[in-house]
Amino acid sequence: MKTTAKWLAPLVLGVLIFAAWVFATESGMVGSWALPSPGQVWHRLVGGISDGYLLDATRQTVWEATLGCFFAAIIGVPVGFAIAHSKLLAASLQPYLAASQAIPAVAIAPLLVLWVGYGTTPIVWLCTIMVVFPIIINTSVGVRGIDPDLIGAARLDGAGPLTLMARIELPLAAPNILAGLRNGFTLSITGAVVGEMVIGGQTGLGIVLTGAQALNDVAGMFAAIIILAVIAIAIYIAIYALETRAYHAVSERQP
């Protein structure tokens, strides 16, 4: 019953939002210049997919976000482990990590252009910067949350630092690491779109949004936004499923 309610609740809310959208547009309460009807958005969405430009833009944005998340994981997981094991390093880095989250992405993007030029590279680095913080924090929290007695028992059995990390700490911290990736990937999609809008590029959903805005094409903007929402939901569900499996595996391993 709980599982059914967990999936049914967002579905019911989505239906209610859609019904309100239909009512507001079909009743004339809101003009199409501000809020296009679902039919207009659907027509633009299908047309953009048929023409191929929306598919190309989606692939580019997802690719940039995936690379950003990948590099953020490569950086964030080791730093999270280091922070969990060193109070001095944690005290040194955490204030700066927190401060970095107060800097808007639109302020970082022009600097990245100056440092690394135009194209995909600065967008990927922008995604990396936005994602690395939640991965570091979740990793450090997951490692610190491991039962010290379990670590002590493994050390008594002769486990060295690398063995501890690979066979105990990493598997037991996996749910927290995946939670950081789950939240970070949605941020990475946002970073890719912001980067495309500020830095520019040949394609991408950020470019589609910018072009539609210039033409006052509200239906086109909604089509791109809907694709972004679908991507974010799909990524969230996929990583959440992995996170749930990792949590159950951890529960079975712990006494």
Short mmCIF file of C-alpha atoms in Angstrom, two decimals:
data_model
loop_
_atom_site.label_atom_id
_atom_site.label_comp_id
_atom_site.label_asym_id
_atom_site.label_seq_id
_atom_site.Cartn_x
_atom_site.Cartn_y
_atom_site.Cartn_z
CA MET A 1 0.00 0.00 0.00
CA LYS A 2 2.81 2.39 0.85
CA THR A 3 4.59 1.68 -2.44
CA THR A 4 1.37 2.23 -4.39
CA ALA A 5 0.73 5.52 -2.62
CA LYS A 6 4.30 6.66 -3.28
CA TRP A 7 3.83 6.33 -7.04
CA LEU A 8 0.14 7.26 -7.12
CA ALA A 9 0.51 10.59 -5.28
CA PRO A 10 2.76 12.32 -7.87
CA LEU A 11 0.62 10.87 -10.68
CA VAL A 12 -2.57 12.35 -9.19
CA LEU A 13 -0.83 15.69 -8.65
CA GLY A 14 0.36 15.69 -12.26
CA VAL A 15 -3.17 15.00 -13.52
CA LEU A 16 -4.54 17.86 -11.40
CA ILE A 17 -1.90 20.27 -12.73
CA PHE A 18 -2.65 19.20 -16.29
CA ALA A 19 -6.39 19.64 -15.75
CA ALA A 20 -5.80 23.15 -14.36
CA TRP A 21 -3.61 23.92 -17.38
CA VAL A 22 -6.33 22.77 -19.80
CA PHE A 23 -9.02 24.73 -17.96
CA ALA A 24 -6.96 27.93 -17.82
CA THR A 25 -6.18 27.88 -21.56
CA GLU A 26 -9.44 26.51 -22.96
CA SER A 27 -11.61 28.84 -20.87
CA GLY A 28 -9.70 31.90 -22.06
CA MET A 29 -8.64 32.72 -18.52
CA VAL A 30 -5.01 33.00 -19.69
CA GLY A 31 -4.02 34.10 -23.19
CA SER A 32 -1.90 31.85 -25.43
CA TRP A 33 0.79 34.55 -25.51
CA ALA A 34 1.47 33.78 -21.84
CA LEU A 35 0.41 30.13 -21.52
CA PRO A 36 -0.10 28.01 -24.65
CA SER A 37 -2.61 25.19 -24.59
CA PRO A 38 -1.44 21.58 -24.18
CA GLY A 39 -2.41 20.97 -27.80
CA GLN A 40 -0.15 23.79 -29.04
CA VAL A 41 2.76 22.53 -26.98
CA TRP A 42 2.19 18.96 -28.13
CA HIS A 43 2.12 20.07 -31.76
CA ARG A 44 5.41 21.95 -31.35
CA LEU A 45 6.96 19.04 -29.42
CA VAL A 46 6.02 16.44 -32.06
CA GLY A 47 7.09 18.77 -34.86
CA GLY A 48 10.47 19.45 -33.23
CA ILE A 49 11.11 15.75 -32.71
CA SER A 50 10.07 14.93 -36.28
CA ASP A 51 12.35 17.65 -37.66
CA GLY A 52 15.16 16.29 -35.50
CA TYR A 53 16.33 19.53 -33.93
CA LEU A 54 14.82 18.75 -30.52
CA LEU A 55 16.44 15.30 -30.50
CA ASP A 56 19.83 16.78 -31.40
CA ALA A 57 19.45 19.46 -28.73
CA THR A 58 18.41 16.88 -26.13
CA ARG A 59 21.37 14.61 -26.91
CA GLN A 60 23.79 17.52 -26.61
CA THR A 61 22.39 18.73 -23.27
CA VAL A 62 22.30 15.22 -21.78
CA TRP A 63 25.86 14.57 -23.00
CA GLU A 64 27.15 17.76 -21.38
CA ALA A 65 25.31 17.00 -18.14
CA THR A 66 26.57 13.39 -18.10
CA LEU A 67 30.18 14.45 -18.60
CA GLY A 68 29.81 17.09 -15.87
CA CYS A 69 28.38 14.54 -13.47
CA PHE A 70 31.11 12.03 -14.36
CA PHE A 71 33.92 14.49 -13.64
CA ALA A 72 32.14 15.67 -10.48
CA ALA A 73 32.01 12.06 -9.25
CA ILE A 74 35.70 11.51 -10.04
CA ILE A 75 36.57 14.62 -8.01
CA GLY A 76 33.84 14.53 -5.37
CA VAL A 77 33.98 10.92 -4.14
CA PRO A 78 37.72 10.92 -3.27
CA VAL A 79 37.44 14.38 -1.69
CA GLY A 80 34.42 13.20 0.31
CA PHE A 81 36.42 10.21 1.59
CA ALA A 82 39.34 12.47 2.47
CA ILE A 83 37.08 14.88 4.38
CA ALA A 84 35.47 11.99 6.26
CA HIS A 85 38.89 10.72 7.39
CA SER A 86 40.56 14.04 8.17
CA LYS A 87 39.03 16.57 10.55
CA LEU A 88 41.73 19.09 9.62
CA LEU A 89 40.96 18.78 5.91
CA ALA A 90 37.23 19.01 6.61
CA ALA A 91 37.70 22.17 8.66
CA SER A 92 39.87 23.63 5.89
CA LEU A 93 37.68 22.83 2.88
CA GLN A 94 34.08 22.92 4.05
CA PRO A 95 33.76 26.72 4.43
CA TYR A 96 35.04 27.20 0.88
CA LEU A 97 32.81 24.45 -0.48
CA ALA A 98 29.81 26.09 1.16
CA ALA A 99 30.83 29.51 -0.18
CA SER A 100 31.13 28.12 -3.70
CA GLN A 101 27.43 27.22 -3.65
CA ALA A 102 26.48 30.86 -3.10
CA ILE A 103 28.03 31.89 -6.44
CA PRO A 104 25.42 31.81 -9.24
CA ALA A 105 26.14 29.70 -12.29
CA VAL A 106 25.58 32.70 -14.59
CA ALA A 107 28.48 34.46 -12.83
CA ILE A 108 30.85 31.52 -13.31
CA ALA A 109 30.04 30.90 -16.97
CA PRO A 110 31.74 34.05 -18.39
CA LEU A 111 34.89 33.28 -16.39
CA LEU A 112 35.01 29.77 -17.81
CA VAL A 113 34.81 31.23 -21.31
CA LEU A 114 37.87 33.37 -20.57
CA TRP A 115 39.76 30.43 -19.07
CA VAL A 116 38.94 27.57 -21.47
CA GLY A 117 37.19 29.21 -24.46
CA TYR A 118 33.83 28.55 -26.05
CA GLY A 119 32.11 25.27 -26.88
CA THR A 120 31.27 22.18 -24.89
CA THR A 121 34.26 22.28 -22.53
CA PRO A 122 33.24 25.31 -20.41
CA ILE A 123 29.68 24.00 -20.20
CA VAL A 124 30.92 20.62 -18.92
CA TRP A 125 33.09 22.35 -16.32
CA LEU A 126 30.14 24.48 -15.24
CA CYS A 127 28.11 21.30 -14.71
CA THR A 128 31.00 19.78 -12.78
CA ILE A 129 31.26 22.77 -10.45
CA MET A 130 27.52 22.69 -9.75
CA VAL A 131 27.43 18.94 -9.05
CA VAL A 132 30.64 18.33 -7.10
CA PHE A 133 29.43 19.88 -3.83
CA PRO A 134 26.45 17.54 -3.17
CA ILE A 135 28.59 14.54 -4.10
CA ILE A 136 31.36 15.56 -1.67
CA ILE A 137 28.92 16.19 1.17
CA ASN A 138 26.89 13.00 0.66
CA THR A 139 30.03 10.89 0.35
CA SER A 140 31.54 12.28 3.54
CA VAL A 141 28.26 11.82 5.43
CA GLY A 142 27.97 8.23 4.19
CA VAL A 143 31.52 7.32 5.23
CA ARG A 144 31.18 8.97 8.63
CA GLY A 145 27.93 7.10 9.23
CA ILE A 146 29.56 3.65 9.03
CA ASP A 147 29.59 1.79 12.33
CA PRO A 148 33.06 2.29 13.92
CA ASP A 149 32.89 -1.19 15.43
CA LEU A 150 32.62 -2.65 11.93
CA ILE A 151 35.71 -0.72 10.83
CA GLY A 152 37.56 -1.79 13.97
CA ALA A 153 36.70 -5.45 13.40
CA ALA A 154 37.94 -5.26 9.81
CA ARG A 155 41.22 -3.72 10.97
CA LEU A 156 41.66 -6.49 13.52
CA ASP A 157 41.27 -8.98 10.66
CA GLY A 158 44.18 -7.29 8.90
CA ALA A 159 42.35 -5.04 6.45
CA GLY A 160 44.47 -2.15 5.24
CA PRO A 161 43.24 1.32 4.20
CA LEU A 162 42.63 0.36 0.55
CA THR A 163 40.83 -2.85 1.51
CA LEU A 164 38.69 -0.96 4.00
CA MET A 165 37.74 1.60 1.39
CA ALA A 166 37.03 -0.86 -1.44
CA ARG A 167 35.26 -3.63 0.50
CA ILE A 168 33.58 -1.86 3.40
CA GLU A 169 33.43 1.92 3.19
CA LEU A 170 32.57 2.30 -0.48
CA PRO A 171 29.78 -0.34 -0.53
CA LEU A 172 28.28 0.89 2.76
CA ALA A 173 28.45 4.55 1.68
CA ALA A 174 27.03 3.74 -1.77
CA PRO A 175 23.42 4.79 -0.93
CA ASN A 176 24.64 8.22 0.18
CA ILE A 177 26.92 8.58 -2.85
CA LEU A 178 24.06 7.67 -5.19
CA ALA A 179 21.81 10.17 -3.38
CA GLY A 180 24.42 12.84 -4.11
CA LEU A 181 24.51 11.78 -7.76
CA ARG A 182 20.70 11.78 -7.92
CA ASN A 183 20.50 15.35 -6.70
CA GLY A 184 23.62 16.36 -8.60
CA PHE A 185 22.47 15.08 -11.98
CA THR A 186 19.40 17.31 -11.94
CA LEU A 187 21.71 20.22 -11.11
CA SER A 188 23.94 19.13 -13.97
CA ILE A 189 21.04 19.39 -16.43
CA THR A 190 20.40 22.90 -15.12
CA GLY A 191 24.09 23.75 -15.47
CA ALA A 192 24.13 22.53 -19.06
CA VAL A 193 21.11 24.65 -20.00
CA VAL A 194 22.47 27.74 -18.23
CA GLY A 195 25.85 27.22 -19.88
CA GLU A 196 24.27 26.91 -23.33
CA MET A 197 22.23 30.08 -22.78
CA VAL A 198 25.15 32.14 -21.43
CA ILE A 199 28.13 30.65 -23.26
CA GLY A 200 26.33 29.65 -26.44
CA GLY A 201 26.90 26.73 -28.76
CA GLN A 202 25.67 25.04 -31.92
CA THR A 203 22.86 23.06 -30.31
CA GLY A 204 21.33 22.17 -26.94
CA LEU A 205 18.05 22.77 -25.15
CA GLY A 206 19.42 26.04 -23.78
CA ILE A 207 19.96 27.22 -27.36
CA VAL A 208 16.41 26.12 -28.23
CA LEU A 209 15.03 28.12 -25.29
CA THR A 210 17.04 31.19 -26.25
CA GLY A 211 15.89 31.01 -29.88
CA ALA A 212 12.24 30.50 -28.90
CA GLN A 213 12.43 33.46 -26.51
CA ALA A 214 13.82 35.70 -29.27
CA LEU A 215 10.87 34.73 -31.49
CA ASN A 216 8.27 35.02 -28.69
CA ASP A 217 7.56 31.35 -29.34
CA VAL A 218 6.04 30.42 -25.99
CA ALA A 219 4.90 26.98 -27.20
CA GLY A 220 8.47 26.23 -28.32
CA MET A 221 9.79 27.26 -24.91
CA PHE A 222 7.28 24.99 -23.18
CA ALA A 223 8.24 22.10 -25.46
CA ALA A 224 11.90 22.44 -24.43
CA ILE A 225 10.93 22.79 -20.75
CA ILE A 226 8.81 19.64 -20.91
CA ILE A 227 11.75 17.70 -22.38
CA LEU A 228 13.96 18.96 -19.55
CA ALA A 229 11.37 17.89 -16.98
CA VAL A 230 11.07 14.41 -18.52
CA ILE A 231 14.87 14.01 -18.55
CA ALA A 232 15.14 15.08 -14.92
CA ILE A 233 12.35 12.73 -13.82
CA ALA A 234 13.80 9.78 -15.75
CA ILE A 235 17.28 10.33 -14.29
CA TYR A 236 15.87 10.78 -10.79
CA ILE A 237 13.86 7.54 -10.99
CA ALA A 238 16.77 5.54 -12.45
CA ILE A 239 19.31 6.64 -9.84
CA TYR A 240 16.73 6.32 -7.04
CA ALA A 241 16.18 2.69 -8.06
CA LEU A 242 19.94 2.06 -7.85
CA GLU A 243 20.04 3.88 -4.52
CA THR A 244 17.23 1.68 -3.15
CA ARG A 245 19.02 -1.49 -4.24
CA ALA A 246 22.25 -0.27 -2.67
CA TYR A 247 20.40 0.52 0.57
CA HIS A 248 18.92 -2.98 0.72
CA ALA A 249 22.35 -4.49 0.03
CA VAL A 250 23.82 -2.44 2.86
CA SER A 251 20.99 -3.50 5.20
CA GLU A 252 21.69 -7.16 4.45
CA ARG A 253 25.43 -6.75 5.11
CA GLN A 254 25.07 -4.96 8.44
CA PRO A 255 24.28 -7.05 11.53
#
